[in-house]
Amino acid sequence: MCNPVFNKFVVDAPERSISKWFSFTYISDIGYYFGTDQMQADAWKNPYKLWEHSPLRYADKVKTPTLFIHSDEDYRCWIPEGYQMYTALRLHGVEARMCVFHGENHELSRSGKPAHRQRRMAEILQWMNHYLREGGEQNDQD
């Protein structure tokens, strides 16, 4: 999930992100109860509370360069969740990158293909080094 504390960090790299709790509640393989439990709100009875806790709601306030990491076979945190936040940040002028791992699922960082786990770590390190050491700009999508 994206960091809801605006601009506290120099750089961010969320993995398996959730941008809207309402949509996550209905598409995730974890089941309807998870979003309801985590947000302490039923999607039908209090959708506004889910929106208030959704990172997408605050995308216009984010200035932190963000690398999104998603897997295209992740049925827990579906790839559109990442694309929504990525697109919102780019529309608001924030440096952002979307890194998609094809053929991987929610377990990429733990049990993904070794080459993909290695690439994942390299992507994160490169992104962090770029902003923490070099302070440069980078806008692209993979």
Short mmCIF file of C-alpha atoms in Angstrom, two decimals:
data_model
loop_
_atom_site.label_atom_id
_atom_site.label_comp_id
_atom_site.label_asym_id
_atom_site.label_seq_id
_atom_site.Cartn_x
_atom_site.Cartn_y
_atom_site.Cartn_z
CA MET A 1 0.00 0.00 0.00
CA CYS A 2 1.23 3.51 -0.65
CA ASN A 3 2.43 5.57 2.22
CA PRO A 4 -0.42 7.84 3.41
CA VAL A 5 2.00 10.16 5.25
CA PHE A 6 2.56 12.76 2.58
CA ASN A 7 6.11 13.71 1.71
CA LYS A 8 7.66 12.33 4.88
CA PHE A 9 10.00 10.14 2.86
CA VAL A 10 12.43 10.99 0.08
CA VAL A 11 11.46 7.94 -1.98
CA ASP A 12 8.91 5.10 -1.84
CA ALA A 13 8.66 1.60 -3.34
CA PRO A 14 5.33 -0.07 -2.49
CA GLU A 15 4.78 -3.66 -3.55
CA ARG A 16 1.40 -5.33 -4.06
CA SER A 17 -0.30 -2.01 -3.44
CA ILE A 18 -3.93 -1.20 -2.77
CA SER A 19 -5.14 2.14 -4.11
CA LYS A 20 -8.90 1.89 -3.39
CA TRP A 21 -10.25 -0.18 -0.53
CA PHE A 22 -13.70 -0.38 -2.12
CA SER A 23 -12.47 -2.08 -5.30
CA PHE A 24 -9.98 -4.23 -3.38
CA THR A 25 -12.83 -5.55 -1.23
CA TYR A 26 -14.63 -6.94 -4.29
CA ILE A 27 -11.79 -8.25 -6.45
CA SER A 28 -9.22 -9.68 -4.07
CA ASP A 29 -8.97 -13.44 -3.62
CA ILE A 30 -8.65 -12.94 0.13
CA GLY A 31 -12.39 -12.40 0.33
CA TYR A 32 -14.91 -9.71 1.12
CA TYR A 33 -14.30 -9.89 4.87
CA PHE A 34 -10.66 -8.68 4.70
CA GLY A 35 -11.32 -5.13 3.51
CA THR A 36 -14.27 -4.86 5.85
CA ASP A 37 -12.16 -6.08 8.77
CA GLN A 38 -9.11 -3.93 8.00
CA MET A 39 -11.10 -0.74 7.48
CA GLN A 40 -13.74 -1.47 10.13
CA ALA A 41 -16.38 -0.52 7.58
CA ASP A 42 -18.77 -2.43 5.36
CA ALA A 43 -18.36 -1.44 1.71
CA TRP A 44 -22.12 -1.03 1.22
CA LYS A 45 -22.95 0.61 4.51
CA ASN A 46 -20.03 3.01 4.66
CA PRO A 47 -18.21 3.32 1.31
CA TYR A 48 -17.08 6.83 2.21
CA LYS A 49 -14.93 5.48 5.06
CA LEU A 50 -13.23 3.11 2.62
CA TRP A 51 -12.56 6.04 0.29
CA GLU A 52 -11.20 8.14 3.16
CA HIS A 53 -8.65 5.41 3.91
CA SER A 54 -7.70 4.79 0.28
CA PRO A 55 -4.32 6.08 -0.92
CA LEU A 56 -5.87 7.18 -4.24
CA ARG A 57 -7.99 9.70 -2.32
CA TYR A 58 -4.79 11.58 -1.43
CA ALA A 59 -2.78 11.15 -4.63
CA ASP A 60 -2.90 14.89 -5.32
CA LYS A 61 -0.94 15.53 -2.10
CA VAL A 62 1.88 13.06 -2.77
CA LYS A 63 5.22 14.43 -3.99
CA THR A 64 7.41 11.40 -3.19
CA PRO A 65 8.98 9.58 -6.18
CA THR A 66 7.35 6.15 -6.17
CA LEU A 67 8.29 2.80 -7.70
CA PHE A 68 5.31 0.43 -7.88
CA ILE A 69 6.07 -3.29 -7.97
CA HIS A 70 3.31 -5.65 -9.05
CA SER A 71 2.92 -9.15 -10.43
CA ASP A 72 0.49 -9.78 -13.26
CA GLU A 73 -0.83 -13.01 -11.71
CA ASP A 74 -1.40 -11.55 -8.24
CA TYR A 75 -5.05 -12.14 -7.41
CA ARG A 76 -4.74 -10.71 -3.91
CA CYS A 77 -3.62 -7.21 -4.92
CA TRP A 78 -4.62 -6.94 -8.55
CA ILE A 79 -2.42 -4.99 -10.92
CA PRO A 80 -5.09 -2.30 -11.65
CA GLU A 81 -4.71 -1.19 -8.02
CA GLY A 82 -1.10 -0.26 -8.74
CA TYR A 83 -1.85 1.26 -12.13
CA GLN A 84 -4.52 3.54 -10.64
CA MET A 85 -2.13 5.07 -8.13
CA TYR A 86 0.75 5.16 -10.63
CA THR A 87 -1.42 7.02 -13.13
CA ALA A 88 -2.77 9.43 -10.51
CA LEU A 89 0.74 10.31 -9.35
CA ARG A 90 1.96 10.85 -12.90
CA LEU A 91 -1.06 13.06 -13.66
CA HIS A 92 -0.11 15.16 -10.64
CA GLY A 93 3.50 15.50 -11.80
CA VAL A 94 5.05 13.01 -9.39
CA GLU A 95 7.97 10.91 -10.56
CA ALA A 96 6.70 7.34 -10.69
CA ARG A 97 7.59 4.04 -12.29
CA MET A 98 5.58 0.82 -12.67
CA CYS A 99 7.58 -2.42 -12.61
CA VAL A 100 5.52 -5.47 -13.56
CA PHE A 101 6.67 -9.05 -13.12
CA HIS A 102 5.04 -11.34 -15.66
CA GLY A 103 4.14 -14.85 -14.56
CA GLU A 104 4.44 -14.03 -10.85
CA ASN A 105 1.84 -13.82 -8.10
CA HIS A 106 1.47 -12.31 -4.62
CA GLU A 107 4.43 -14.35 -3.37
CA LEU A 108 7.03 -12.78 -5.69
CA SER A 109 9.34 -11.57 -2.91
CA ARG A 110 9.20 -14.87 -1.05
CA SER A 111 8.88 -17.66 -3.59
CA GLY A 112 9.03 -16.05 -7.02
CA LYS A 113 11.38 -17.24 -9.73
CA PRO A 114 14.98 -16.59 -8.58
CA ALA A 115 15.71 -14.33 -11.56
CA HIS A 116 12.59 -12.27 -10.80
CA ARG A 117 13.43 -11.97 -7.10
CA GLN A 118 16.91 -10.81 -8.07
CA ARG A 119 15.50 -8.29 -10.55
CA ARG A 120 12.97 -7.07 -7.97
CA MET A 121 15.73 -6.30 -5.50
CA ALA A 122 17.85 -4.67 -8.22
CA GLU A 123 14.90 -2.44 -9.24
CA ILE A 124 14.34 -1.34 -5.64
CA LEU A 125 18.05 -0.69 -5.02
CA GLN A 126 18.42 1.25 -8.26
CA TRP A 127 15.34 3.38 -7.47
CA MET A 128 16.47 4.07 -3.91
CA ASN A 129 20.06 4.83 -4.91
CA HIS A 130 18.87 7.14 -7.65
CA TYR A 131 16.90 9.32 -5.25
CA LEU A 132 18.88 8.91 -2.05
CA ARG A 133 22.37 9.26 -3.54
CA GLU A 134 21.91 11.01 -6.86
CA GLY A 135 18.72 13.01 -6.32
CA GLY A 136 17.86 12.72 -10.01
CA GLU A 137 14.69 12.38 -12.02
CA GLN A 138 13.37 9.24 -13.64
CA ASN A 139 9.96 8.75 -15.23
CA ASP A 140 9.25 5.53 -17.04
CA GLN A 141 7.23 2.37 -17.04
CA ASP A 142 8.43 -1.21 -17.40
#
